[in-house]
PDB file of C-alpha atoms in Angstrom:
ATOM      1  CA  UNK A  67     -24.000  -4.133   8.105  1.00 50.00           C
ATOM      2  CA  UNK A  68     -24.431  -0.934   5.987  1.00 47.00           C
ATOM      3  CA  UNK A  69     -21.559  -0.055   3.591  1.00 47.00           C
ATOM      4  CA  UNK A  70     -21.075   3.712   2.862  1.00 44.00           C
ATOM      5  CA  UNK A  71     -19.321   4.479  -0.322  1.00 42.00           C
ATOM      6  CA  UNK A  72     -18.754   7.467  -2.543  1.00 43.00           C
ATOM      7  CA  UNK A  73     -20.260   5.523  -5.513  1.00 39.00           C
ATOM      8  CA  UNK A  74     -23.198   6.973  -7.354  1.00 37.00           C
ATOM      9  CA  UNK A  75     -24.269   3.513  -8.629  1.00 39.00           C
ATOM     10  CA  UNK A  76     -28.226   3.172  -8.871  1.00 36.00           C
ATOM     11  CA  UNK A  77     -27.872  -0.619  -8.734  1.00 36.00           C
ATOM     12  CA  UNK A  78     -27.897  -1.204  -5.031  1.00 35.00           C
ATOM     13  CA  UNK A  79     -29.343  -4.475  -3.905  1.00 37.00           C
ATOM     14  CA  UNK A  80     -29.598  -5.469  -0.188  1.00 40.00           C
ATOM     15  CA  UNK A  81     -28.269  -8.592   1.268  1.00 43.00           C
ATOM     16  CA  UNK A  82     -29.097 -10.207   4.567  1.00 47.00           C
ATOM     17  CA  UNK A  83     -27.243 -12.358   6.902  1.00 51.00           C
ATOM     18  CA  UNK A  84     -28.683 -13.432  10.268  1.00 50.00           C
ATOM     19  CA  UNK A  85     -29.935  -9.946  10.918  1.00 49.00           C
ATOM     20  CA  UNK A  86     -27.008  -8.275   9.517  1.00 56.00           C
ATOM     21  CA  UNK A  87     -27.792  -6.123   6.311  1.00 56.00           C
ATOM     22  CA  UNK A  88     -25.516  -4.438   3.923  1.00 55.00           C
ATOM     23  CA  UNK A  89     -25.788  -3.364   0.410  1.00 51.00           C
ATOM     24  CA  UNK A  90     -23.782  -4.669  -2.609  1.00 50.00           C
ATOM     25  CA  UNK A  91     -21.872  -1.497  -3.146  1.00 53.00           C
ATOM     26  CA  UNK A  92     -18.513  -2.748  -1.947  1.00 66.00           C
ATOM     27  CA  UNK A  93     -15.963  -0.007  -2.522  1.00 71.00           C
ATOM     28  CA  UNK A  94     -15.217   2.101   0.494  1.00 75.00           C
ATOM     29  CA  UNK A  95     -12.976   4.983   1.491  1.00 76.00           C
ATOM     30  CA  UNK A  96     -13.371   5.581   5.265  1.00 84.00           C
ATOM     31  CA  UNK A  97     -15.638   3.766   7.334  1.00 81.00           C
ATOM     32  CA  UNK A  98     -18.240   0.874   7.530  1.00 80.00           C
ATOM     33  CA  UNK A  99     -21.416   1.145   9.505  1.00 76.00           C
ATOM     34  CA  UNK A 100     -22.858  -1.966  11.347  1.00 74.00           C
ATOM     35  CA  UNK A 101     -26.338  -2.306  12.400  1.00 69.00           C
ATOM     36  CA  UNK A 102     -26.701  -5.746  14.334  1.00 61.00           C
ATOM     37  CA  UNK A 103     -30.100  -5.207  16.272  1.00 51.00           C
ATOM     38  CA  UNK A 104     -30.945  -8.805  16.424  1.00 58.00           C
ATOM     39  CA  UNK A 105     -27.607 -10.223  15.927  1.00 61.00           C
ATOM     40  CA  UNK A 106     -25.431 -12.065  18.588  1.00 66.00           C
ATOM     41  CA  UNK A 107     -22.341 -10.946  16.870  1.00 68.00           C
ATOM     42  CA  UNK A 108     -19.785  -9.377  19.309  1.00 76.00           C
ATOM     43  CA  UNK A 109     -16.735  -9.216  17.064  1.00 84.00           C
ATOM     44  CA  UNK A 110     -15.809  -8.537  13.407  1.00 86.00           C
ATOM     45  CA  UNK A 111     -12.525  -8.910  11.965  1.00 93.00           C
ATOM     46  CA  UNK A 112     -11.138  -7.400   8.583  1.00 94.00           C
ATOM     47  CA  UNK A 113      -8.495  -9.572   6.729  1.00 96.00           C
ATOM     48  CA  UNK A 114      -5.918  -8.558   3.759  1.00 96.00           C
ATOM     49  CA  UNK A 115      -5.604 -10.598   0.789  1.00 94.00           C
ATOM     50  CA  UNK A 116      -3.133 -12.875   2.355  1.00 96.00           C
ATOM     51  CA  UNK A 117      -5.409 -14.050   5.146  1.00 95.00           C
ATOM     52  CA  UNK A 118      -3.870 -11.782   7.903  1.00 97.00           C
ATOM     53  CA  UNK A 119      -6.317  -9.952  10.326  1.00 97.00           C
ATOM     54  CA  UNK A 120      -5.486  -6.178   9.982  1.00 97.00           C
ATOM     55  CA  UNK A 121      -8.277  -4.993  12.062  1.00 96.00           C
ATOM     56  CA  UNK A 122     -10.850  -6.395  14.424  1.00 93.00           C
ATOM     57  CA  UNK A 123     -13.582  -4.544  16.541  1.00 88.00           C
ATOM     58  CA  UNK A 124     -15.863  -5.487  19.369  1.00 84.00           C
ATOM     59  CA  UNK A 125     -19.406  -4.356  18.658  1.00 78.00           C
ATOM     60  CA  UNK A 126     -22.309  -3.547  20.740  1.00 71.00           C
ATOM     61  CA  UNK A 127     -25.439  -5.507  19.987  1.00 66.00           C
ATOM     62  CA  UNK A 128     -27.963  -3.156  21.152  1.00 62.00           C
ATOM     63  CA  UNK A 129     -30.784  -2.345  18.924  1.00 53.00           C
ATOM     64  CA  UNK A 130     -30.338   1.324  18.992  1.00 61.00           C
ATOM     65  CA  UNK A 131     -26.533   1.345  18.517  1.00 64.00           C
ATOM     66  CA  UNK A 132     -24.754   2.089  15.154  1.00 71.00           C
ATOM     67  CA  UNK A 133     -21.054   0.583  15.330  1.00 76.00           C
ATOM     68  CA  UNK A 134     -18.603   2.378  12.829  1.00 80.00           C
ATOM     69  CA  UNK A 135     -15.569   0.886  11.893  1.00 85.00           C
ATOM     70  CA  UNK A 136     -12.887   3.191  10.864  1.00 89.00           C
ATOM     71  CA  UNK A 137     -10.907   1.630   7.740  1.00 90.00           C
ATOM     72  CA  UNK A 138      -9.428   5.029   6.658  1.00 91.00           C
ATOM     73  CA  UNK A 139      -5.988   3.818   7.676  1.00 93.00           C
ATOM     74  CA  UNK A 140      -5.986   0.858   5.625  1.00 94.00           C
ATOM     75  CA  UNK A 141      -4.188   0.805   2.349  1.00 94.00           C
ATOM     76  CA  UNK A 142      -6.203   0.530  -0.804  1.00 93.00           C
ATOM     77  CA  UNK A 143      -6.819  -3.052  -1.654  1.00 93.00           C
ATOM     78  CA  UNK A 144      -9.037  -6.125  -1.308  1.00 93.00           C
ATOM     79  CA  UNK A 145     -10.184  -6.974   2.061  1.00 92.00           C
ATOM     80  CA  UNK A 146     -12.441  -9.603   3.819  1.00 91.00           C
ATOM     81  CA  UNK A 147     -14.862  -8.781   6.619  1.00 88.00           C
ATOM     82  CA  UNK A 148     -15.763 -11.678   8.872  1.00 88.00           C
ATOM     83  CA  UNK A 149     -19.038 -11.547  10.719  1.00 80.00           C
ATOM     84  CA  UNK A 150     -19.723 -14.692  12.799  1.00 77.00           C
ATOM     85  CA  UNK A 151     -18.791 -17.497  10.389  1.00 78.00           C
ATOM     86  CA  UNK A 152     -19.545 -15.498   7.099  1.00 79.00           C
ATOM     87  CA  UNK A 153     -16.859 -13.570   5.150  1.00 83.00           C
ATOM     88  CA  UNK A 154     -17.749 -10.724   2.803  1.00 83.00           C
ATOM     89  CA  UNK A 155     -15.284  -9.392   0.158  1.00 86.00           C
ATOM     90  CA  UNK A 156     -14.942  -5.588  -0.194  1.00 86.00           C
ATOM     91  CA  UNK A 157     -12.585  -3.045  -1.821  1.00 86.00           C
ATOM     92  CA  UNK A 158     -10.825  -0.117  -0.085  1.00 88.00           C
ATOM     93  CA  UNK A 159     -10.006   2.721  -2.216  1.00 84.00           C
TER      94      UNK A 159
END
């Protein structure tokens, strides 16, 4: 997973989870790109702070594909991205 953000932070560390990668910059405006070349993940879900699923996407697991999740319609706030059985917290601005 690659998080795209409008931040200018130079303190970006990469995290990995079962062939899914993302940066620790977790404030987003419009979209999240997911690269899951070796992952068997087929679906990701986004949940609000109350635990309600607000968005789910089926993703293509081909190595050359980039999956874009449009989060522009979500209101600003705290959300959780679930990938397989792992949950990642992010902020939508």
